[in-house]
Short mmCIF file of C-alpha atoms and ligand atoms in Angstrom, two decimals:
data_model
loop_
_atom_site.label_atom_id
_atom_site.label_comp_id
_atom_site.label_asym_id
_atom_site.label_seq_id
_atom_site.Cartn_x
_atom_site.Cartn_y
_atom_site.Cartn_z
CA UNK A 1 29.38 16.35 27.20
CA UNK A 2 27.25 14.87 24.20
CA UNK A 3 26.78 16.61 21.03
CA UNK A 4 23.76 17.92 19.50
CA UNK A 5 24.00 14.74 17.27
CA UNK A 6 23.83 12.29 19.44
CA UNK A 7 21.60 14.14 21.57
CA UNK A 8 19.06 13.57 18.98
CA UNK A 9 19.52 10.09 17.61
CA UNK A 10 18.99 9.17 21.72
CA UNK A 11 15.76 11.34 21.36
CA UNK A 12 14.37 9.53 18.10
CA UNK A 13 15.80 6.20 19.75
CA UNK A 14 13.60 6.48 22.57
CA UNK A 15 10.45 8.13 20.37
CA UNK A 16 11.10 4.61 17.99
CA UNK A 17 10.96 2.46 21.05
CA UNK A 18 7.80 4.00 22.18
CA UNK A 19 9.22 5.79 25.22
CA UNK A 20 7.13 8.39 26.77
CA UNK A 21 9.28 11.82 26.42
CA UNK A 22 8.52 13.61 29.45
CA UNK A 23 8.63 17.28 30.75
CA UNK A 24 12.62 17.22 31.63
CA UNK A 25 13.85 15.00 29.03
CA UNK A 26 16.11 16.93 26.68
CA UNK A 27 14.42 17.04 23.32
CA UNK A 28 14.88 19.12 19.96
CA UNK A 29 14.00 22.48 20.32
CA UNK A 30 11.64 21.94 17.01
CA UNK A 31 9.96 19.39 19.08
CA UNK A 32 9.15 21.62 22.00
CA UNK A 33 7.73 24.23 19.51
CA UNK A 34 5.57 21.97 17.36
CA UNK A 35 4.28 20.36 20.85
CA UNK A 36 3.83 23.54 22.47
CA UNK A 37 1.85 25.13 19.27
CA UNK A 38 -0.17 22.08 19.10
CA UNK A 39 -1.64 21.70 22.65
CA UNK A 40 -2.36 25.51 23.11
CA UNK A 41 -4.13 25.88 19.77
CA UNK A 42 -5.56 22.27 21.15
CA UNK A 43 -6.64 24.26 24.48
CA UNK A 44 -7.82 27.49 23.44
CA UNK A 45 -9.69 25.03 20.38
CA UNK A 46 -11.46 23.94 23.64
CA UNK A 47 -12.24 27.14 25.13
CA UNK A 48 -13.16 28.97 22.22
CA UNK A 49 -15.45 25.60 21.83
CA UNK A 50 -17.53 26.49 24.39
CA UNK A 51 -18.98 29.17 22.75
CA UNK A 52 -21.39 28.51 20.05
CA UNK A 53 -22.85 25.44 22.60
CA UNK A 54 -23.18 28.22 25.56
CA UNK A 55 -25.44 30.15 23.27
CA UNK A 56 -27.99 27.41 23.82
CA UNK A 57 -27.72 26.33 27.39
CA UNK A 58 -30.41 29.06 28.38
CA UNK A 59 -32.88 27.83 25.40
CA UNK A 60 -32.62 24.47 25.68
CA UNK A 61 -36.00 22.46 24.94
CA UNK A 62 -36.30 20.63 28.33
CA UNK A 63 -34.71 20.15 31.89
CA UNK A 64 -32.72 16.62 30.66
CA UNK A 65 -31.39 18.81 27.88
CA UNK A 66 -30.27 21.36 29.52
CA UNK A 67 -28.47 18.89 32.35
CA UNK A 68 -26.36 17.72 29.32
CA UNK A 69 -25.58 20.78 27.57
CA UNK A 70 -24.42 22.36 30.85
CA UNK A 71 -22.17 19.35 31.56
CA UNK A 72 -20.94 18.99 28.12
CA UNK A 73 -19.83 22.89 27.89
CA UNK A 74 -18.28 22.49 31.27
CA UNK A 75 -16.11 19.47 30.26
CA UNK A 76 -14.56 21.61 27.13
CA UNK A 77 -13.46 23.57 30.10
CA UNK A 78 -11.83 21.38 31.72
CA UNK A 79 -10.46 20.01 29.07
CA UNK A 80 -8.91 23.45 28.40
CA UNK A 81 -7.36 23.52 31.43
CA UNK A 82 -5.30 20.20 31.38
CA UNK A 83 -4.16 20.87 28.32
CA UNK A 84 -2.96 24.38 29.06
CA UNK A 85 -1.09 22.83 32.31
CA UNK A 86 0.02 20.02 29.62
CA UNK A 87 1.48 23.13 27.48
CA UNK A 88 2.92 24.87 30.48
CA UNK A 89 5.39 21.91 31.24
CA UNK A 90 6.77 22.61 28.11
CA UNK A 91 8.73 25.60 30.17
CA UNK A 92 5.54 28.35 28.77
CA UNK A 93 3.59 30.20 31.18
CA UNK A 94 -0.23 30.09 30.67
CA UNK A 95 -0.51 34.00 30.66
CA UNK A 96 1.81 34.44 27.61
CA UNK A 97 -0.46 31.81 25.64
CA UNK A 98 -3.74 33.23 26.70
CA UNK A 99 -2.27 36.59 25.58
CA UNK A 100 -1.50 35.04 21.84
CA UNK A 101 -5.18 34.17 22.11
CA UNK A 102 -6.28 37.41 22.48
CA UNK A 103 -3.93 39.21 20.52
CA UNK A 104 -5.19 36.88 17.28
CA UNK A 105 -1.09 35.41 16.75
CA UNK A 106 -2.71 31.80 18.25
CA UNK A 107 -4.96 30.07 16.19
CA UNK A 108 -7.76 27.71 17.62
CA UNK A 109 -9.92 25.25 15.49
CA UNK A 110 -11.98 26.88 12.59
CA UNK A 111 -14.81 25.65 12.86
CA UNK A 112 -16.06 27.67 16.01
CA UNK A 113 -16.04 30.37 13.92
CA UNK A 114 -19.48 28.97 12.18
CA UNK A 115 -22.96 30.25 14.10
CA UNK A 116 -25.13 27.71 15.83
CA UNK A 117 -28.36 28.86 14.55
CA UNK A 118 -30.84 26.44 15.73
CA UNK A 119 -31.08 23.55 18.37
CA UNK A 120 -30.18 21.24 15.87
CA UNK A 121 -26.94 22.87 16.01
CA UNK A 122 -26.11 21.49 19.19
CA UNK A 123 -26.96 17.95 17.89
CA UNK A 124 -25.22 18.59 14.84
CA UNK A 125 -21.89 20.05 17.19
CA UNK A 126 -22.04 16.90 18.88
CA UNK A 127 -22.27 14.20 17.24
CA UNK A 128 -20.00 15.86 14.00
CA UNK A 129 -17.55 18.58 15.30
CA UNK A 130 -16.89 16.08 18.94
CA UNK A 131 -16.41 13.01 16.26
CA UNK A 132 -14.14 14.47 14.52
CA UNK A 133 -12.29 15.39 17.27
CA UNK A 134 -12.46 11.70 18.90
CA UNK A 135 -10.68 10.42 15.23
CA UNK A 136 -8.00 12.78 15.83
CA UNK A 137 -7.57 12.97 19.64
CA UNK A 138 -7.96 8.60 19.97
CA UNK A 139 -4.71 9.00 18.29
CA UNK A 140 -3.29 11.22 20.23
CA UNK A 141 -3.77 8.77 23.54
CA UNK A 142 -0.38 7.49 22.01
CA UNK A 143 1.37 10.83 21.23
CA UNK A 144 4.89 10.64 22.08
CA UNK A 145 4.58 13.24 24.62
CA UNK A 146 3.73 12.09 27.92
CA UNK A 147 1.70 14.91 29.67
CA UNK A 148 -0.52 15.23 26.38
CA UNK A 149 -0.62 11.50 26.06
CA UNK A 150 -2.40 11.15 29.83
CA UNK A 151 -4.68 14.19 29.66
CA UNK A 152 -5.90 13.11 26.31
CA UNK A 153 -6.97 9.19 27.74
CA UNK A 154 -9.23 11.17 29.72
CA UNK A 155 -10.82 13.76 27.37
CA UNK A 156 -11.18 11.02 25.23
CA UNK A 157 -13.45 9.27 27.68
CA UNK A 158 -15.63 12.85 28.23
CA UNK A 159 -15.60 13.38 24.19
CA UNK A 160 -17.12 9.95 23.20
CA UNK A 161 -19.89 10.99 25.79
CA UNK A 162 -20.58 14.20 23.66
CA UNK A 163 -20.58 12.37 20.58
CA UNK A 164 -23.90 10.23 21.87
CA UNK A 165 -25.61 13.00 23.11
CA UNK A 166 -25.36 14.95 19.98
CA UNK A 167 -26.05 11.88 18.04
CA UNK A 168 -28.80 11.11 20.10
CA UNK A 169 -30.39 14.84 19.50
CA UNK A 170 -30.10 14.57 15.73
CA UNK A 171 -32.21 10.71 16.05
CA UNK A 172 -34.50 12.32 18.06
CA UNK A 173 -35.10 15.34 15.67
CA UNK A 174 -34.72 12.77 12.67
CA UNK A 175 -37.41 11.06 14.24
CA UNK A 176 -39.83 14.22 15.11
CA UNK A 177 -42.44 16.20 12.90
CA UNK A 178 -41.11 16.86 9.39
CA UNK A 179 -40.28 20.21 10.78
CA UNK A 180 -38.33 18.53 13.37
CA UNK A 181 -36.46 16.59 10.61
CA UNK A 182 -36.00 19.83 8.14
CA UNK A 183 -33.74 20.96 11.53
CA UNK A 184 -31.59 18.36 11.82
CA UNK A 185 -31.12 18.23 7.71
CA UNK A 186 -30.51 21.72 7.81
CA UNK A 187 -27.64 21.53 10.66
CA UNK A 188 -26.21 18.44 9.01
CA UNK A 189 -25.87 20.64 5.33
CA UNK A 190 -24.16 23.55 7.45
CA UNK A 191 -21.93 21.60 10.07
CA UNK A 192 -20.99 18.50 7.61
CA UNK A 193 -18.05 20.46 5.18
CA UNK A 194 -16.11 22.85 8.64
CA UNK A 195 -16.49 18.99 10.03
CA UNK A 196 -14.19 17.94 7.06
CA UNK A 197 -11.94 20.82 7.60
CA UNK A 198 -11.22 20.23 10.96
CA UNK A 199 -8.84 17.93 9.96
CA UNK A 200 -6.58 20.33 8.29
CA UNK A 201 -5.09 20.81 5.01
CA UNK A 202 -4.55 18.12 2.51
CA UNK A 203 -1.25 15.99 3.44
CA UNK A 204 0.36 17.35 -0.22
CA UNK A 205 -0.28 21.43 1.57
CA UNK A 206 0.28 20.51 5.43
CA UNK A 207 3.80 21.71 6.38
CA UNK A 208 3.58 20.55 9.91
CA UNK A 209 2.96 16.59 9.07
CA UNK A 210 6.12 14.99 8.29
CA UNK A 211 7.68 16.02 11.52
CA UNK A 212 5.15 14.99 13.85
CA UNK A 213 4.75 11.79 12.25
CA UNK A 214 8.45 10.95 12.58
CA UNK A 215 8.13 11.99 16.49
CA UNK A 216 5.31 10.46 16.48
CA UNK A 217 3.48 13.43 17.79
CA UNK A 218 0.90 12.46 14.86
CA UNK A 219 0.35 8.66 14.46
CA UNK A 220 -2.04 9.67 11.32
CA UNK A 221 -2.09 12.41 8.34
CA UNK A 222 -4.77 14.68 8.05
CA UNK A 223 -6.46 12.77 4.69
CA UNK A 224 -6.25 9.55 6.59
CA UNK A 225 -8.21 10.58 9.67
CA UNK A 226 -10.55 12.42 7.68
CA UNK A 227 -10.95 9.34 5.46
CA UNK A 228 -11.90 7.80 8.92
CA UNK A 229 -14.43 10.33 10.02
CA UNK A 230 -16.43 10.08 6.63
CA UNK A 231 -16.41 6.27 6.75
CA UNK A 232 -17.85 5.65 10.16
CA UNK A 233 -20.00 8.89 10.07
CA UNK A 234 -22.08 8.42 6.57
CA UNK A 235 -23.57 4.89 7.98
CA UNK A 236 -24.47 6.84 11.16
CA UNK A 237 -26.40 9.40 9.18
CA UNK A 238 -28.39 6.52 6.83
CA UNK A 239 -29.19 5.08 10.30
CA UNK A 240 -31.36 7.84 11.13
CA UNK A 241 -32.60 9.46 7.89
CA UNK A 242 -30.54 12.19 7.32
CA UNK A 243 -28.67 12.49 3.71
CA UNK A 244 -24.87 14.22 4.02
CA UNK A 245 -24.92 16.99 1.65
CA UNK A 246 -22.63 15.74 -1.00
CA UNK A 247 -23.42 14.46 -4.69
CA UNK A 248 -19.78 12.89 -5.15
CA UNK A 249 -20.00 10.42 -1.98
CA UNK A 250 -19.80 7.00 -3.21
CA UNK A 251 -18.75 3.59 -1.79
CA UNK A 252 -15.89 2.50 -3.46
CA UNK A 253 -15.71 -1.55 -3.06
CA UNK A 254 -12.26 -1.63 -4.09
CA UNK A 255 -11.08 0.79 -1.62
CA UNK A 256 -13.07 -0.19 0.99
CA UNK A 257 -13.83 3.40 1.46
CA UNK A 258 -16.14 6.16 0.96
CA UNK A 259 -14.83 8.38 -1.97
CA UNK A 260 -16.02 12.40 -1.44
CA UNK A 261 -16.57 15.60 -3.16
CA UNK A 262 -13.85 18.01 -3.40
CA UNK A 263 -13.78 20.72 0.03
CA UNK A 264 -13.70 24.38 -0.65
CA UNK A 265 -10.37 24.84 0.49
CA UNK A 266 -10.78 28.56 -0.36
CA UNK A 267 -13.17 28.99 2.59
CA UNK A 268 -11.01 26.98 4.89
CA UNK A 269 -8.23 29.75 4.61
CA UNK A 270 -10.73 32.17 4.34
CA UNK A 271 -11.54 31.32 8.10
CA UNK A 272 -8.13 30.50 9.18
CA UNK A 273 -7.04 33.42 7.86
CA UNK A 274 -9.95 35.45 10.20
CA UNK A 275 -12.64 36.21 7.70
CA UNK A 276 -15.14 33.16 8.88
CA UNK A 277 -18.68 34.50 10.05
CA UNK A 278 -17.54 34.03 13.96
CA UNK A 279 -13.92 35.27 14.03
CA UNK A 280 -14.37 38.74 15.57
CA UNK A 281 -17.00 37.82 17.64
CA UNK A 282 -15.49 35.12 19.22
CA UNK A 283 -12.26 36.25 20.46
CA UNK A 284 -13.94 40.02 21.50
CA UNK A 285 -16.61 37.47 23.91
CA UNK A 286 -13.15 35.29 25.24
CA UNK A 287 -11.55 38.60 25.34
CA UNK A 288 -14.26 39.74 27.25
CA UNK A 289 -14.61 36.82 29.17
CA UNK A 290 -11.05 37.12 30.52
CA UNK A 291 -11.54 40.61 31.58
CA UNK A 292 -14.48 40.10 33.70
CA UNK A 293 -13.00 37.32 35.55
CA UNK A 294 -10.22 39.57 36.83
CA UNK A 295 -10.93 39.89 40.03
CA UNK A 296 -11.55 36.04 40.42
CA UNK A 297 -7.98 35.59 39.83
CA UNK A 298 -6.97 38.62 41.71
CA UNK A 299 -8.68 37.16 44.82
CA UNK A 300 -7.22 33.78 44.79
CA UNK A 301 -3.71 35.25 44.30
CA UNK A 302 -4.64 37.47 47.48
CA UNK A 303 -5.67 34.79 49.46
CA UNK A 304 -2.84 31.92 48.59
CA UNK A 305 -0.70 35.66 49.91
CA UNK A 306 -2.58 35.62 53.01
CA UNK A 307 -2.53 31.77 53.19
CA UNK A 308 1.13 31.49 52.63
CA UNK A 309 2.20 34.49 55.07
CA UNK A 310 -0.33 32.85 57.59
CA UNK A 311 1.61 29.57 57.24
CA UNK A 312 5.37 31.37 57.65
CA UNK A 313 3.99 33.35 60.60
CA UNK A 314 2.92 29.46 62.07
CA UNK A 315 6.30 28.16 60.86
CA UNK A 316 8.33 30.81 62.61
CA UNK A 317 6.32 30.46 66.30
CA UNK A 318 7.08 27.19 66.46
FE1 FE2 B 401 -13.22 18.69 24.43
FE1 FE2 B 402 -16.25 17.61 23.33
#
């Protein structure tokens, strides 16, 4: 029988060789915790998601836009439910972290608590809130977790799709009538600084980050990634007109980086915390969304019954 001791230096062994850990590989019991909080906030971030685009699908301007919106809101889906499946082989059972949803004690990504007020939103959602979600979840292709690893090498493909077609909405809008242009500038003020949050806390406040770099759950802190998103995303915005709301942004030639303007980090707790302009209303429509779809699940747990007694009844004949 091994101790606890080696137990672990095996674990960090393998994590240091870049071994995959998968579902029945012993591993810290802080590990399965951190893992397990990560990809259900990650999920429900994904299902909660879906909200502020779904409030557009039914006024989108044309047919082509439409097409995309639908397909884009139905990917977060789906991307929900591999990573709730990813959770679940961490030995948790989907209903208990739906529940945590619902009863508030899970947390999902702030910044679907902000309103999508206009169809520039949905450009703005795109090609902002999906690329900063590409910076983080690129590097979570590696994550030291297997199941989260795979699903992600696959979102990842769906989420640079959603990136382009928001982008391509802001050029478009960038490249209307002035009040076409006043849109987009108007969703870029609102969406750029809950963009910025969305990668967390600074690294000096973030209690989670030292851990899941050494497991190598996290392959990048939470200033470096956000570094990353303002770097490739301020050229993007020159490209097409549009001027990111911040008098501090400079190029710094000796960094080779953008320096930025200070974030309200006030407001970011504010929202974590439940008091964004969304909060309540999102989690009564998921609440509400869960309750209506009931009897869905009802009825396919009657019929895999009927299926499964149909298939014994077979078995024992012959
Ligand atoms: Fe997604
Ligand atoms: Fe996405």
């Amino acid at each position: 029988m091994q101790n606890l001791e080696q137990l672990e230096l095996q674990f960090q062994a393998k994590i240091d060789a870049e071994i995959k850990i998968e579902p029945k590989d012993w591993m810290p019991e802080a590990y399965r915790k951190t893992l397990i909080r990560q990809i259900s906030q990650h999920a429900h971030s994904e299902i909660v998601g879906m909200l502020p685009e779904g409030n557009w699908i039914t006024r989108a301007p044309s047919l082509r836009r439409k097409a995309v919106l639908l397909a884009k809101v139905q990917d977060e889906g789906g991307h929900g439910l591999y990573l709730y499946s990813a959770a679940e082989t961490l030995g948790i059972d989907r209903d208990t972290l739906i529940h945590d949803l619902h009863s508030g004690k899970a947390k999902y990504s702030s910044i679907f608590n902000y309103p999508s007020l206009t169809w520039a939103d949905m450009g703005a959602i795109g090609w902002l809130v999906d690329g900063a979600a590409i910076m983080n979840q690129v590097m979570l292709c590696r994550t030291s977790y297997g199941p989260y690893a795979r699903a992600m090498v696959r979102i990842c493909k769906e989420e640079s799709f959603h990136q382009r077609q928001g982008y391509e909405i802001m050029l478009t809008l960038a490249q209307g009538s002035p009040e076409q242009k006043r849109m987009a500038q108007d969703a870029l003020n609102r969406w750029w600084w809950p963009s910025l949050m969305m990668f967390g806390p600074p690294d000096s406040e973030s209690t989670n980050s030292e851990a899941s770099i050494k497991w190598k759950i996290k392959r990048m802190s939470n200033d470096e990634l956000r570094q990353r998103f303002v770097d490739a995303t301020v050229p993007q915005a020159e490209l097409i007109g549009l001027k990111v709301p911040d008098k501090d942004l400079k190029w710094n030639e000796e960094r080779g980086h953008y320096d930025f303007g200070a974030l309200d980090w006030d407001e970011f707790w504010a929202v974590v915390k439940g008091n964004g302009p969304c909060n309540k209303e999102r989690l009564e429509q998921r609440v509400k969304a869960y309750e209506d779809g009931a009897w869905v699940r009802e009825a396919a747990l009657a019929h895999a019954e009927k299926k499964k007694e149909r298939a014994e009844k077979v078995g024992a004949v012959a």
